[in-house]
PDB file of C-alpha atoms in Angstrom:
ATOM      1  CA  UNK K  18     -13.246  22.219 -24.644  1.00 82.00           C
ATOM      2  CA  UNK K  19     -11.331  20.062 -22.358  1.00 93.00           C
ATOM      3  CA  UNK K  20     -10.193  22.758 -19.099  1.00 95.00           C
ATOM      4  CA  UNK K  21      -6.789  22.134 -18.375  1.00 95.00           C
ATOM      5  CA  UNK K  22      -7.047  23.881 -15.103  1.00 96.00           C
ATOM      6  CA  UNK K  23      -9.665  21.492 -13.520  1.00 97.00           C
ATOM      7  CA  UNK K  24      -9.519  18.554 -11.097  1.00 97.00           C
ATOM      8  CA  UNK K  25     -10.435  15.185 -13.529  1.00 98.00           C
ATOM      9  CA  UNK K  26     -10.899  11.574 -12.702  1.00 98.00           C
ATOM     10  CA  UNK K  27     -11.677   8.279 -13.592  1.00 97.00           C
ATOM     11  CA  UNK K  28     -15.306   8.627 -14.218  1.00 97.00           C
ATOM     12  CA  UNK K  29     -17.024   6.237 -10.857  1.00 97.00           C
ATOM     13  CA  UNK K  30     -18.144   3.470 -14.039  1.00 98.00           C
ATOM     14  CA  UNK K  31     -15.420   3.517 -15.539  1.00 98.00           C
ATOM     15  CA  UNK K  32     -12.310   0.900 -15.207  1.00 98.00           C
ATOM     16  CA  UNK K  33      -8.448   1.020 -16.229  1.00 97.00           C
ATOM     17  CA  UNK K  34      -7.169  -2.504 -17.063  1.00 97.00           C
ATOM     18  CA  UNK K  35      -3.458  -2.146 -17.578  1.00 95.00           C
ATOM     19  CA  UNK K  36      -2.483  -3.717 -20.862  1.00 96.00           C
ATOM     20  CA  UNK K  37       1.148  -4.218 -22.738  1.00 94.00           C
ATOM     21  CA  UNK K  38       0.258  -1.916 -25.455  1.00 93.00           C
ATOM     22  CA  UNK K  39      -1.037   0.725 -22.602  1.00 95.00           C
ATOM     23  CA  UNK K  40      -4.482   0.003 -21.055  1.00 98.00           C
ATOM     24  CA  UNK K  41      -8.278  -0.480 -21.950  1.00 97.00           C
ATOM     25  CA  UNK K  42     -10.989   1.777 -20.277  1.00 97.00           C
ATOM     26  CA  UNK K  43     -14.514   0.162 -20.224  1.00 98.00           C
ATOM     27  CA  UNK K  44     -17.406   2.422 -19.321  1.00 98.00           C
ATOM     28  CA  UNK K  45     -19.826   0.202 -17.534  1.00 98.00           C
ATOM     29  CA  UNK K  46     -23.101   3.165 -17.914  1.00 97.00           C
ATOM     30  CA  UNK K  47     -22.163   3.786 -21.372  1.00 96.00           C
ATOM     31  CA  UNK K  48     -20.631   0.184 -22.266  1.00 97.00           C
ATOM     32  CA  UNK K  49     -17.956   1.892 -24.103  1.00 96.00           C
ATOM     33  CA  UNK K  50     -14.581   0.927 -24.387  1.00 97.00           C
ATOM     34  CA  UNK K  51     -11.435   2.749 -25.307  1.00 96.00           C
ATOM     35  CA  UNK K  52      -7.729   2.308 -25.261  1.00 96.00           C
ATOM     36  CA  UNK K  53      -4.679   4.028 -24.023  1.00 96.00           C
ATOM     37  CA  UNK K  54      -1.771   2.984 -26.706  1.00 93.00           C
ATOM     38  CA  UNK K  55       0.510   5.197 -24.437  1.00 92.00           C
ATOM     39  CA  UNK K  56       2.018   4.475 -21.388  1.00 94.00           C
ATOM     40  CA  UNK K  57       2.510   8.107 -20.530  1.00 96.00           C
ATOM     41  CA  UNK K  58      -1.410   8.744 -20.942  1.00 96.00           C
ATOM     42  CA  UNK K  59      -2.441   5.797 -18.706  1.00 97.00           C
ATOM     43  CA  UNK K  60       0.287   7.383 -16.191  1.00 97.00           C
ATOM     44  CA  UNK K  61      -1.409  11.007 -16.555  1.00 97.00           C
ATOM     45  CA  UNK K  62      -5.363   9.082 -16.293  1.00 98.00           C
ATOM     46  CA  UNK K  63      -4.189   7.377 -13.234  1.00 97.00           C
ATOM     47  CA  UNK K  64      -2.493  10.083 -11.487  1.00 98.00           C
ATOM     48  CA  UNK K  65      -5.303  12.757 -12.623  1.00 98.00           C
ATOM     49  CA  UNK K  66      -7.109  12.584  -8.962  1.00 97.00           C
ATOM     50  CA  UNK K  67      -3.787  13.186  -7.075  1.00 97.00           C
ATOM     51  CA  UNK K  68      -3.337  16.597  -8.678  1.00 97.00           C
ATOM     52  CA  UNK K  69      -4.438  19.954  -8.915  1.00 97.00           C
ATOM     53  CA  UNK K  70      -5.323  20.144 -12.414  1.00 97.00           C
ATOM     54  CA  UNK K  71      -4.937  18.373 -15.153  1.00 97.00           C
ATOM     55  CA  UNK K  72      -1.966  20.525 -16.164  1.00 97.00           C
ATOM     56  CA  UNK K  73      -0.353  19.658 -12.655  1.00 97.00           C
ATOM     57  CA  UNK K  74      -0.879  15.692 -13.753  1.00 98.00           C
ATOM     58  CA  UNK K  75       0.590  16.089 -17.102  1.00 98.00           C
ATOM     59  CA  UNK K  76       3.490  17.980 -16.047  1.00 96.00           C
ATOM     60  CA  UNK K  77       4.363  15.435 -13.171  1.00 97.00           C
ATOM     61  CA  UNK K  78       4.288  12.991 -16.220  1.00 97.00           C
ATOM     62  CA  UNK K  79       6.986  15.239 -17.808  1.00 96.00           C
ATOM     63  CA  UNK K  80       4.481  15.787 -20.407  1.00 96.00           C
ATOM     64  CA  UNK K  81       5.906  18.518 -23.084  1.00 92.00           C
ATOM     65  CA  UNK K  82       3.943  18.119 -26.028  1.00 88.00           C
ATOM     66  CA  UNK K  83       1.066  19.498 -23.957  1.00 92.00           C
ATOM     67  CA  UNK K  84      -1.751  19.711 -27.034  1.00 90.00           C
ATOM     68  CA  UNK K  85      -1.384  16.309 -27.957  1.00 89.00           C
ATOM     69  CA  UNK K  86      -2.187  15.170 -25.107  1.00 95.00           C
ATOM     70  CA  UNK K  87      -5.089  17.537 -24.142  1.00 95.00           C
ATOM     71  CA  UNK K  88      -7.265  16.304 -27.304  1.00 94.00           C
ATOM     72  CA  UNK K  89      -6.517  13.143 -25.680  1.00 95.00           C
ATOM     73  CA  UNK K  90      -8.321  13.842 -22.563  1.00 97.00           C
ATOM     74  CA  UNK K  91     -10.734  15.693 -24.368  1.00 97.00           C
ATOM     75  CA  UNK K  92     -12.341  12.555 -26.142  1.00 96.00           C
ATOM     76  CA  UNK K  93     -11.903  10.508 -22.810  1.00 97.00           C
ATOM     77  CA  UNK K  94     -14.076  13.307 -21.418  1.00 97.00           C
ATOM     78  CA  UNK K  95     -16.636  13.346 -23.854  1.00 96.00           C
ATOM     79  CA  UNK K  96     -16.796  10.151 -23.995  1.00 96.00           C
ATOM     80  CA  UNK K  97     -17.527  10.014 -20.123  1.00 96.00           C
ATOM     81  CA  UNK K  98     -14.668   8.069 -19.133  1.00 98.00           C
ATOM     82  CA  UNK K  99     -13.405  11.008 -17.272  1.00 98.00           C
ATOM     83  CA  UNK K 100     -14.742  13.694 -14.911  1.00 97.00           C
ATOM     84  CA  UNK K 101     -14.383  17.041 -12.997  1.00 96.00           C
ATOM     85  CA  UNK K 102     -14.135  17.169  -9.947  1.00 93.00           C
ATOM     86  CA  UNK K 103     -14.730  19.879  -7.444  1.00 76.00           C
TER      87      UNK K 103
END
């Protein structure tokens, strides 16, 4: 279960390329790739490090549909394109 009330990150391997439809993330451990067809998520990836918690990033985002958005960052986490931080 993805904890809302942690620090995350951009996993160290893993790169945000902005795109028109949103943006790609490419693990380079893993060499998996996934996409962001939402600017608001790529907004709440990228800003993830300068907050609190991930709550804290999504609700700078003006993020209200909270669960969505949270099985979002769920699979980027399992998928290892995120991280907690300390």
């Amino acid at each position: 279960m993805f904890d809302l009330d942690k620090r995350w990150q951009l996993h160290p391997q893993a790169a945000l390329r902005p795109e028109p439809f949103g943006a790609m993330l490419y693990h380079f451990g893993t060499r998996r790739l996934s996409f962001l067809k939402n600017r608001v998520m790529v907004e709440v990836v990228r800003s993830l490090p300068d907050h609190m918690s991930a709550r804290a990033a999504l609700c700078a985002a003006g993020v209200e549909d909270v669960e969505a958005y949270v099985k979002a960052l769920e699979v980027l986490a399992n998928s290892q394109m995120l991280e907690q931080t300390s």
